[in-house]
C-alpha atoms as a printed R data frame, in Angstrom:
    type eleno elety resid chain resno       x       y       z
1   ATOM     1    CA   UNK     A     1  12.057 140.097  61.438
2   ATOM     2    CA   UNK     A     2  10.564 139.206  64.753
3   ATOM     3    CA   UNK     A     3   7.280 141.052  65.771
4   ATOM     4    CA   UNK     A     4   8.142 144.040  68.296
5   ATOM     5    CA   UNK     A     5   7.154 142.780  71.699
6   ATOM     6    CA   UNK     A     6   5.942 145.618  74.260
7   ATOM     7    CA   UNK     A     7   6.304 145.395  77.714
8   ATOM     8    CA   UNK     A     8   3.471 146.073  80.014
9   ATOM     9    CA   UNK     A     9   4.416 148.629  82.524
10  ATOM    10    CA   UNK     A    10   4.698 152.651  81.177
11  ATOM    11    CA   UNK     A    11   6.091 153.952  79.503
12  ATOM    12    CA   UNK     A    12   5.243 151.813  76.181
13  ATOM    13    CA   UNK     A    13   8.558 151.325  74.241
14  ATOM    14    CA   UNK     A    14   8.810 148.637  72.034
15  ATOM    15    CA   UNK     A    15  12.163 145.874  72.392
16  ATOM    16    CA   UNK     A    16  12.380 142.609  70.496
17  ATOM    17    CA   UNK     A    17  13.860 140.059  73.134
18  ATOM    18    CA   UNK     A    18  14.928 137.775  70.112
19  ATOM    19    CA   UNK     A    19  17.308 140.276  69.293
20  ATOM    20    CA   UNK     A    20  20.941 139.477  70.557
21  ATOM    21    CA   UNK     A    21  23.500 142.312  71.639
22  ATOM    22    CA   UNK     A    22  25.761 142.970  74.379
23  ATOM    23    CA   UNK     A    23  24.623 142.847  77.901
24  ATOM    24    CA   UNK     A    24  25.759 144.871  80.684
25  ATOM    25    CA   UNK     A    25  29.005 143.076  82.160
26  ATOM    26    CA   UNK     A    26  27.569 144.378  85.830
27  ATOM    27    CA   UNK     A    27  24.439 142.196  85.251
28  ATOM    28    CA   UNK     A    28  24.281 138.871  87.375
29  ATOM    29    CA   UNK     A    29  20.802 138.072  87.204
30  ATOM    30    CA   UNK     A    30  17.810 138.701  84.616
31  ATOM    31    CA   UNK     A    31  14.509 136.993  84.547
32  ATOM    32    CA   UNK     A    32  12.283 138.627  82.422
33  ATOM    33    CA   UNK     A    33   9.104 137.166  81.549
34  ATOM    34    CA   UNK     A    34   8.877 137.023  77.953
35  ATOM    35    CA   UNK     A    35  11.610 134.987  77.760
36  ATOM    36    CA   UNK     A    36  10.066 132.442  79.549
37  ATOM    37    CA   UNK     A    37   6.252 132.494  78.961
38  ATOM    38    CA   UNK     A    38   4.381 128.972  79.315
39  ATOM    39    CA   UNK     A    39   7.744 127.591  80.621
40  ATOM    40    CA   UNK     A    40   7.849 126.149  84.205
41  ATOM    41    CA   UNK     A    41  11.035 127.364  84.227
42  ATOM    42    CA   UNK     A    42  12.060 131.358  84.611
43  ATOM    43    CA   UNK     A    43  14.499 131.376  82.412
44  ATOM    44    CA   UNK     A    44  18.162 133.909  83.178
45  ATOM    45    CA   UNK     A    45  19.343 136.116  79.999
46  ATOM    46    CA   UNK     A    46  22.232 137.537  81.955
47  ATOM    47    CA   UNK     A    47  25.584 135.425  81.510
48  ATOM    48    CA   UNK     A    48  25.145 133.909  84.989
49  ATOM    49    CA   UNK     A    49  22.024 131.507  83.615
50  ATOM    50    CA   UNK     A    50  20.761 131.159  86.880
51  ATOM    51    CA   UNK     A    51  17.164 129.933  85.848
52  ATOM    52    CA   UNK     A    52  14.169 129.703  88.554
53  ATOM    53    CA   UNK     A    53  12.385 126.920  89.592
54  ATOM    54    CA   UNK     A    54   8.295 127.243  89.903
55  ATOM    55    CA   UNK     A    55   7.569 126.398  93.516
56  ATOM    56    CA   UNK     A    56   3.492 125.755  93.907
57  ATOM    57    CA   UNK     A    57   1.809 127.148  90.456
58  ATOM    58    CA   UNK     A    58   3.061 130.510  90.076
59  ATOM    59    CA   UNK     A    59   1.025 131.157  86.697
60  ATOM    60    CA   UNK     A    60   0.935 133.069  83.649
61  ATOM    61    CA   UNK     A    61  -0.670 135.808  82.791
62  ATOM    62    CA   UNK     A    62  -1.227 138.058  79.570
63  ATOM    63    CA   UNK     A    63  -0.689 141.470  79.780
64  ATOM    64    CA   UNK     A    64  -1.960 144.716  76.824
65  ATOM    65    CA   UNK     A    65  -2.148 141.165  74.975
66  ATOM    66    CA   UNK     A    66   1.886 140.631  74.384
67  ATOM    67    CA   UNK     A    67   3.333 141.342  77.582
68  ATOM    68    CA   UNK     A    68   3.585 138.644  80.210
69  ATOM    69    CA   UNK     A    69   3.864 137.717  84.110
70  ATOM    70    CA   UNK     A    70   3.962 136.060  86.468
71  ATOM    71    CA   UNK     A    71   1.333 135.929  88.859
72  ATOM    72    CA   UNK     A    72   1.821 134.552  93.228
73  ATOM    73    CA   UNK     A    73  -1.182 133.433  94.662
74  ATOM    74    CA   UNK     A    74   1.091 135.256  98.631
75  ATOM    75    CA   UNK     A    75   0.626 131.201  99.740
76  ATOM    76    CA   UNK     A    76   2.508 128.730  98.833
77  ATOM    77    CA   UNK     A    77   3.687 130.044  95.391
78  ATOM    78    CA   UNK     A    78   7.542 131.408  94.983
79  ATOM    79    CA   UNK     A    79  10.449 130.815  92.139
80  ATOM    80    CA   UNK     A    80  13.819 129.156  93.428
81  ATOM    81    CA   UNK     A    81  16.805 130.341  92.178
82  ATOM    82    CA   UNK     A    82  19.969 127.952  92.966
83  ATOM    83    CA   UNK     A    83  23.195 130.466  94.679
84  ATOM    84    CA   UNK     A    84  25.392 131.625  92.134
85  ATOM    85    CA   UNK     A    85  28.996 132.327  93.270
86  ATOM    86    CA   UNK     A    86  29.352 135.247  90.829
87  ATOM    87    CA   UNK     A    87  26.623 136.612  93.868
88  ATOM    88    CA   UNK     A    88  28.805 137.296  96.224
89  ATOM    89    CA   UNK     A    89  32.041 138.446  93.910
90  ATOM    90    CA   UNK     A    90  30.715 142.289  94.932
91  ATOM    91    CA   UNK     A    91  29.869 144.175  97.863
92  ATOM    92    CA   UNK     A    92  27.307 146.338  95.608
93  ATOM    93    CA   UNK     A    93  24.432 145.554  94.946
94  ATOM    94    CA   UNK     A    94  21.252 147.009  92.371
95  ATOM    95    CA   UNK     A    95  17.776 145.071  92.904
96  ATOM    96    CA   UNK     A    96  15.105 146.122  90.295
97  ATOM    97    CA   UNK     A    97  11.667 144.375  89.688
98  ATOM    98    CA   UNK     A    98   8.125 145.260  88.469
99  ATOM    99    CA   UNK     A    99   5.366 144.550  90.800
100 ATOM   100    CA   UNK     A   100   1.668 144.347  90.346
101 ATOM   101    CA   UNK     A   101   0.517 143.947  94.220
102 ATOM   102    CA   UNK     A   102  -2.566 142.991  95.693
103 ATOM   103    CA   UNK     A   103  -3.746 144.158  99.004
104 ATOM   104    CA   UNK     A   104  -1.786 142.928 102.087
105 ATOM   105    CA   UNK     A   105  -2.287 141.489 105.381
106 ATOM   106    CA   UNK     A   106   0.924 141.541 106.683
107 ATOM   107    CA   UNK     A   107   4.676 141.352 105.864
108 ATOM   108    CA   UNK     A   108   5.582 139.821 101.922
109 ATOM   109    CA   UNK     A   109   8.952 139.497 100.808
110 ATOM   110    CA   UNK     A   110   8.990 140.329  97.045
111 ATOM   111    CA   UNK     A   111  12.716 138.926  96.480
112 ATOM   112    CA   UNK     A   112  15.671 138.383  98.825
113 ATOM   113    CA   UNK     A   113  18.469 135.697  99.510
114 ATOM   114    CA   UNK     A   114  17.394 135.696 103.479
115 ATOM   115    CA   UNK     A   115  16.338 132.463 105.532
116 ATOM   116    CA   UNK     A   116  16.550 131.867 109.477
117 ATOM   117    CA   UNK     A   117  15.843 128.583 110.825
118 ATOM   118    CA   UNK     A   118  16.793 125.832 109.156
119 ATOM   119    CA   UNK     A   119  19.557 127.954 108.578
120 ATOM   120    CA   UNK     A   120  20.490 130.506 111.425
121 ATOM   121    CA   UNK     A   121  22.005 133.743 110.270
122 ATOM   122    CA   UNK     A   122  21.867 133.446 107.038
123 ATOM   123    CA   UNK     A   123  21.087 136.432 105.520
124 ATOM   124    CA   UNK     A   124  22.301 138.739 102.707
125 ATOM   125    CA   UNK     A   125  18.863 140.772 101.282
126 ATOM   126    CA   UNK     A   126  15.267 141.312 101.323
127 ATOM   127    CA   UNK     A   127  12.843 143.129  99.593
128 ATOM   128    CA   UNK     A   128   9.929 143.038 101.828
129 ATOM   129    CA   UNK     A   129   6.192 145.076 101.518
130 ATOM   130    CA   UNK     A   130   4.378 145.504 104.667
131 ATOM   131    CA   UNK     A   131   0.952 145.476 105.838
132 ATOM   132    CA   UNK     A   132   0.893 149.050 105.411
133 ATOM   133    CA   UNK     A   133   2.103 149.384 101.682
134 ATOM   134    CA   UNK     A   134   5.575 150.391 102.979
135 ATOM   135    CA   UNK     A   135   9.064 149.017 101.782
136 ATOM   136    CA   UNK     A   136  11.984 147.459 103.562
137 ATOM   137    CA   UNK     A   137  15.709 147.549 101.908
138 ATOM   138    CA   UNK     A   138  17.674 145.082 104.568
139 ATOM   139    CA   UNK     A   139  21.148 143.536 103.582
140 ATOM   140    CA   UNK     A   140  23.641 141.639 106.443
141 ATOM   141    CA   UNK     A   141  27.433 141.442 106.222
142 ATOM   142    CA   UNK     A   142  27.668 139.438 108.848
143 ATOM   143    CA   UNK     A   143  24.215 136.991 108.312
144 ATOM   144    CA   UNK     A   144  22.496 138.432 111.450
145 ATOM   145    CA   UNK     A   145  19.683 140.704 111.667
146 ATOM   146    CA   UNK     A   146  20.771 144.647 111.878
147 ATOM   147    CA   UNK     A   147  17.784 146.495 112.057
148 ATOM   148    CA   UNK     A   148  19.714 149.618 111.161
149 ATOM   149    CA   UNK     A   149  21.100 148.968 107.802
150 ATOM   150    CA   UNK     A   150  17.486 148.899 106.657
151 ATOM   151    CA   UNK     A   151  15.858 151.633 104.673
152 ATOM   152    CA   UNK     A   152  12.350 151.824 105.063
153 ATOM   153    CA   UNK     A   153   9.839 154.061 103.306
154 ATOM   154    CA   UNK     A   154   7.163 155.644 104.346
155 ATOM   155    CA   UNK     A   155   3.312 154.375 104.481
156 ATOM   156    CA   UNK     A   156   1.494 153.746 101.496
157 ATOM   157    CA   UNK     A   157   4.325 154.201  98.857
158 ATOM   158    CA   UNK     A   158   2.882 151.541  97.214
159 ATOM   159    CA   UNK     A   159  -0.510 151.263  94.833
160 ATOM   160    CA   UNK     A   160  -1.967 147.967  95.198
161 ATOM   161    CA   UNK     A   161  -3.907 146.578  91.772
162 ATOM   162    CA   UNK     A   162  -1.539 148.355  89.574
163 ATOM   163    CA   UNK     A   163   1.962 148.063  88.135
164 ATOM   164    CA   UNK     A   164   5.329 149.488  90.306
165 ATOM   165    CA   UNK     A   165   8.525 149.505  89.389
166 ATOM   166    CA   UNK     A   166  10.665 149.282  92.445
167 ATOM   167    CA   UNK     A   167  14.747 149.802  92.927
168 ATOM   168    CA   UNK     A   168  16.551 148.995  95.817
169 ATOM   169    CA   UNK     A   169  20.854 149.733  95.715
170 ATOM   170    CA   UNK     A   170  23.168 148.627  98.237
171 ATOM   171    CA   UNK     A   171  26.114 150.819  98.421
172 ATOM   172    CA   UNK     A   172  29.058 149.742  99.704
173 ATOM   173    CA   UNK     A   173  31.888 152.891  98.940
174 ATOM   174    CA   UNK     A   174  28.739 155.120 100.770
175 ATOM   175    CA   UNK     A   175  27.860 152.607 103.505
176 ATOM   176    CA   UNK     A   176  23.688 153.164 102.369
177 ATOM   177    CA   UNK     A   177  20.672 151.667 101.443
178 ATOM   178    CA   UNK     A   178  18.148 153.431  99.037
179 ATOM   179    CA   UNK     A   179  14.647 152.256  97.814
180 ATOM   180    CA   UNK     A   180  13.146 153.888  94.561
181 ATOM   181    CA   UNK     A   181   9.382 153.684  94.092
182 ATOM   182    CA   UNK     A   182   8.670 154.911  89.993
183 ATOM   183    CA   UNK     A   183  11.501 157.127  89.937
184 ATOM   184    CA   UNK     A   184  11.631 158.623  93.175
185 ATOM   185    CA   UNK     A   185  13.832 157.721  96.062
186 ATOM   186    CA   UNK     A   186  11.612 157.145  99.359
187 ATOM   187    CA   UNK     A   187  14.281 155.798 101.936
188 ATOM   188    CA   UNK     A   188  18.000 155.934 102.185
189 ATOM   189    CA   UNK     A   189  19.670 154.284 105.099
190 ATOM   190    CA   UNK     A   190  22.999 156.170 105.704
191 ATOM   191    CA   UNK     A   191  25.652 153.628 107.761
192 ATOM   192    CA   UNK     A   192  24.151 150.408 106.443
193 ATOM   193    CA   UNK     A   193  27.129 148.149 106.805
194 ATOM   194    CA   UNK     A   194  29.296 148.186 103.932
195 ATOM   195    CA   UNK     A   195  29.620 143.781 102.700
196 ATOM   196    CA   UNK     A   196  27.403 141.754 102.296
197 ATOM   197    CA   UNK     A   197  27.674 138.036 103.555
198 ATOM   198    CA   UNK     A   198  28.942 135.543 101.409
199 ATOM   199    CA   UNK     A   199  26.727 132.842 101.777
200 ATOM   200    CA   UNK     A   200  25.567 129.733  99.667
201 ATOM   201    CA   UNK     A   201  21.917 130.983  99.898
202 ATOM   202    CA   UNK     A   202  19.330 130.296  96.847
203 ATOM   203    CA   UNK     A   203  17.865 133.877  95.687
204 ATOM   204    CA   UNK     A   204  13.745 133.355  95.887
205 ATOM   205    CA   UNK     A   205  10.993 134.873  94.397
206 ATOM   206    CA   UNK     A   206   7.913 135.686  95.795
207 ATOM   207    CA   UNK     A   207   9.017 134.059  98.976
208 ATOM   208    CA   UNK     A   208  11.542 134.169 102.298
209 ATOM   209    CA   UNK     A   209  11.625 133.016 105.314
210 ATOM   210    CA   UNK     A   210  11.495 136.339 108.157
211 ATOM   211    CA   UNK     A   211  10.558 136.659 111.831
212 ATOM   212    CA   UNK     A   212  12.618 133.359 113.587
213 ATOM   213    CA   UNK     A   213  11.297 130.363 110.877
214 ATOM   214    CA   UNK     A   214   7.947 132.442 109.629
215 ATOM   215    CA   UNK     A   215   7.416 131.986 106.020
216 ATOM   216    CA   UNK     A   216   6.394 135.152 103.984
217 ATOM   217    CA   UNK     A   217   4.522 134.854 100.415
218 ATOM   218    CA   UNK     A   218   4.496 137.322  98.154
219 ATOM   219    CA   UNK     A   219   0.865 137.906  96.414
220 ATOM   220    CA   UNK     A   220  -0.407 139.948  93.160
221 ATOM   221    CA   UNK     A   221   2.312 140.120  89.734
222 ATOM   222    CA   UNK     A   222   5.886 139.844  88.976
223 ATOM   223    CA   UNK     A   223   7.057 141.564  86.006
224 ATOM   224    CA   UNK     A   224  10.966 142.011  84.609
225 ATOM   225    CA   UNK     A   225  13.815 141.219  88.041
226 ATOM   226    CA   UNK     A   226  17.159 142.412  87.450
227 ATOM   227    CA   UNK     A   227  20.369 141.958  89.786
228 ATOM   228    CA   UNK     A   228  23.366 144.104  89.227
229 ATOM   229    CA   UNK     A   229  26.596 143.765  91.353
230 ATOM   230    CA   UNK     A   230  27.300 147.639  90.896
231 ATOM   231    CA   UNK     A   231  25.156 150.575  92.281
232 ATOM   232    CA   UNK     A   232  22.883 152.717  90.273
233 ATOM   233    CA   UNK     A   233  22.930 155.777  90.089
234 ATOM   234    CA   UNK     A   234  19.504 158.218  89.894
235 ATOM   235    CA   UNK     A   235  19.898 158.496  86.154
236 ATOM   236    CA   UNK     A   236  20.511 155.162  85.515
237 ATOM   237    CA   UNK     A   237  17.448 154.251  88.097
238 ATOM   238    CA   UNK     A   238  15.073 156.885  85.704
239 ATOM   239    CA   UNK     A   239  16.407 154.919  82.839
240 ATOM   240    CA   UNK     A   240  15.297 151.580  84.064
241 ATOM   241    CA   UNK     A   241  11.814 152.729  85.111
242 ATOM   242    CA   UNK     A   242  11.757 154.512  81.488
243 ATOM   243    CA   UNK     A   243  13.414 151.521  79.515
244 ATOM   244    CA   UNK     A   244  11.578 148.385  82.105
245 ATOM   245    CA   UNK     A   245  12.489 145.205  79.497
246 ATOM   246    CA   UNK     A   246  15.413 145.586  77.925
247 ATOM   247    CA   UNK     A   247  17.993 148.395  79.162
248 ATOM   248    CA   UNK     A   248  20.791 146.078  78.417
249 ATOM   249    CA   UNK     A   249  19.696 145.567  74.813
250 ATOM   250    CA   UNK     A   250  19.424 148.596  71.986
251 ATOM   251    CA   UNK     A   251  15.446 149.746  71.968
252 ATOM   252    CA   UNK     A   252  13.586 149.887  68.681
253 ATOM   253    CA   UNK     A   253  11.303 152.647  67.368
254 ATOM   254    CA   UNK     A   254   7.765 152.716  69.025
255 ATOM   255    CA   UNK     A   255   5.128 152.512  66.339
256 ATOM   256    CA   UNK     A   256   3.536 155.114  65.458
257 ATOM   257    CA   UNK     A   257   0.242 156.272  67.027
258 ATOM   258    CA   UNK     A   258  -2.331 159.105  67.644
259 ATOM   259    CA   UNK     A   259  -2.455 161.167  69.898
260 ATOM   260    CA   UNK     A   260  -5.522 159.681  71.247
261 ATOM   261    CA   UNK     A   261  -4.506 156.478  71.371
262 ATOM   262    CA   UNK     A   262  -1.436 157.646  73.249
263 ATOM   263    CA   UNK     A   263  -3.721 158.983  75.582
264 ATOM   264    CA   UNK     A   264  -5.895 155.884  75.889
265 ATOM   265    CA   UNK     A   265  -2.819 153.830  75.874
266 ATOM   266    CA   UNK     A   266  -2.614 154.950  79.452
267 ATOM   267    CA   UNK     A   267  -5.283 154.702  81.079
268 ATOM   268    CA   UNK     A   268  -6.291 158.455  80.093
269 ATOM   269    CA   UNK     A   269  -9.453 159.732  78.172
270 ATOM   270    CA   UNK     A   270 -10.269 155.941  78.542
271 ATOM   271    CA   UNK     A   271 -13.938 156.045  78.088
272 ATOM   272    CA   UNK     A   272 -13.669 159.080  75.128
273 ATOM   273    CA   UNK     A   273 -11.352 156.446  73.645
274 ATOM   274    CA   UNK     A   274 -13.644 154.207  73.552
275 ATOM   275    CA   UNK     A   275 -16.669 155.681  72.347
276 ATOM   276    CA   UNK     A   276 -14.735 156.653  69.123
277 ATOM   277    CA   UNK     A   277 -13.707 153.381  68.413
278 ATOM   278    CA   UNK     A   278 -17.060 151.836  68.647
279 ATOM   279    CA   UNK     A   279 -18.138 155.047  66.491
280 ATOM   280    CA   UNK     A   280 -16.092 153.708  63.295
């Protein structure tokens, strides 16, 4: 039996990515780093198989010994995922991802299908971090920039240097865009346009073109990324937070551990635990 593999984000639950099982039909993109570690391609484990090509030099980093993530330098590194017709088959969207940002000096796009010249008016959606640690979630049904569509959080909702779980939801029926950070609704834009532009623009992770041709790059680490073609409700957002690696497969039973080890794993009583371990 393959050895259970833990994820790197809180809370700790163990999954086996080698065990095949049915996936949710709404899942139209899923890029878990564990499935691609050491490669120069980020494999899509959804049925779409839209694998991401490395541009620049994204680097693999081990997390908690058995987890993996990609690190981007904020200057030239990103992932390019070719367009898929399934991405335009629905006007609803949920994007969920784990991010470990470094400090920012400007706008940085962590994920999106969003471009300006040389492809003017070719915008679908984008998740962008500001220099004040706020998050923007923009959508467009015409390809034009429509500021009123954006769900914009308050400042300082991101914590630099640690893992944050972000979920952005576009609900065409309710005409809303919503941003969740670590399971908490931080922004909602009511009256957003119902549709999403049908176009052949690819998905970029850690990069987009903004502000009349200005290239933005994400500086930090990126973990599990999922895209679904329906709007997730709040309980489902919490499920993603609790089971960040593998919501669409059966979780394995967590390894038994002592209460002290459980707390130490979360950074609580870390110093005390290290002292205990040294004395054993």
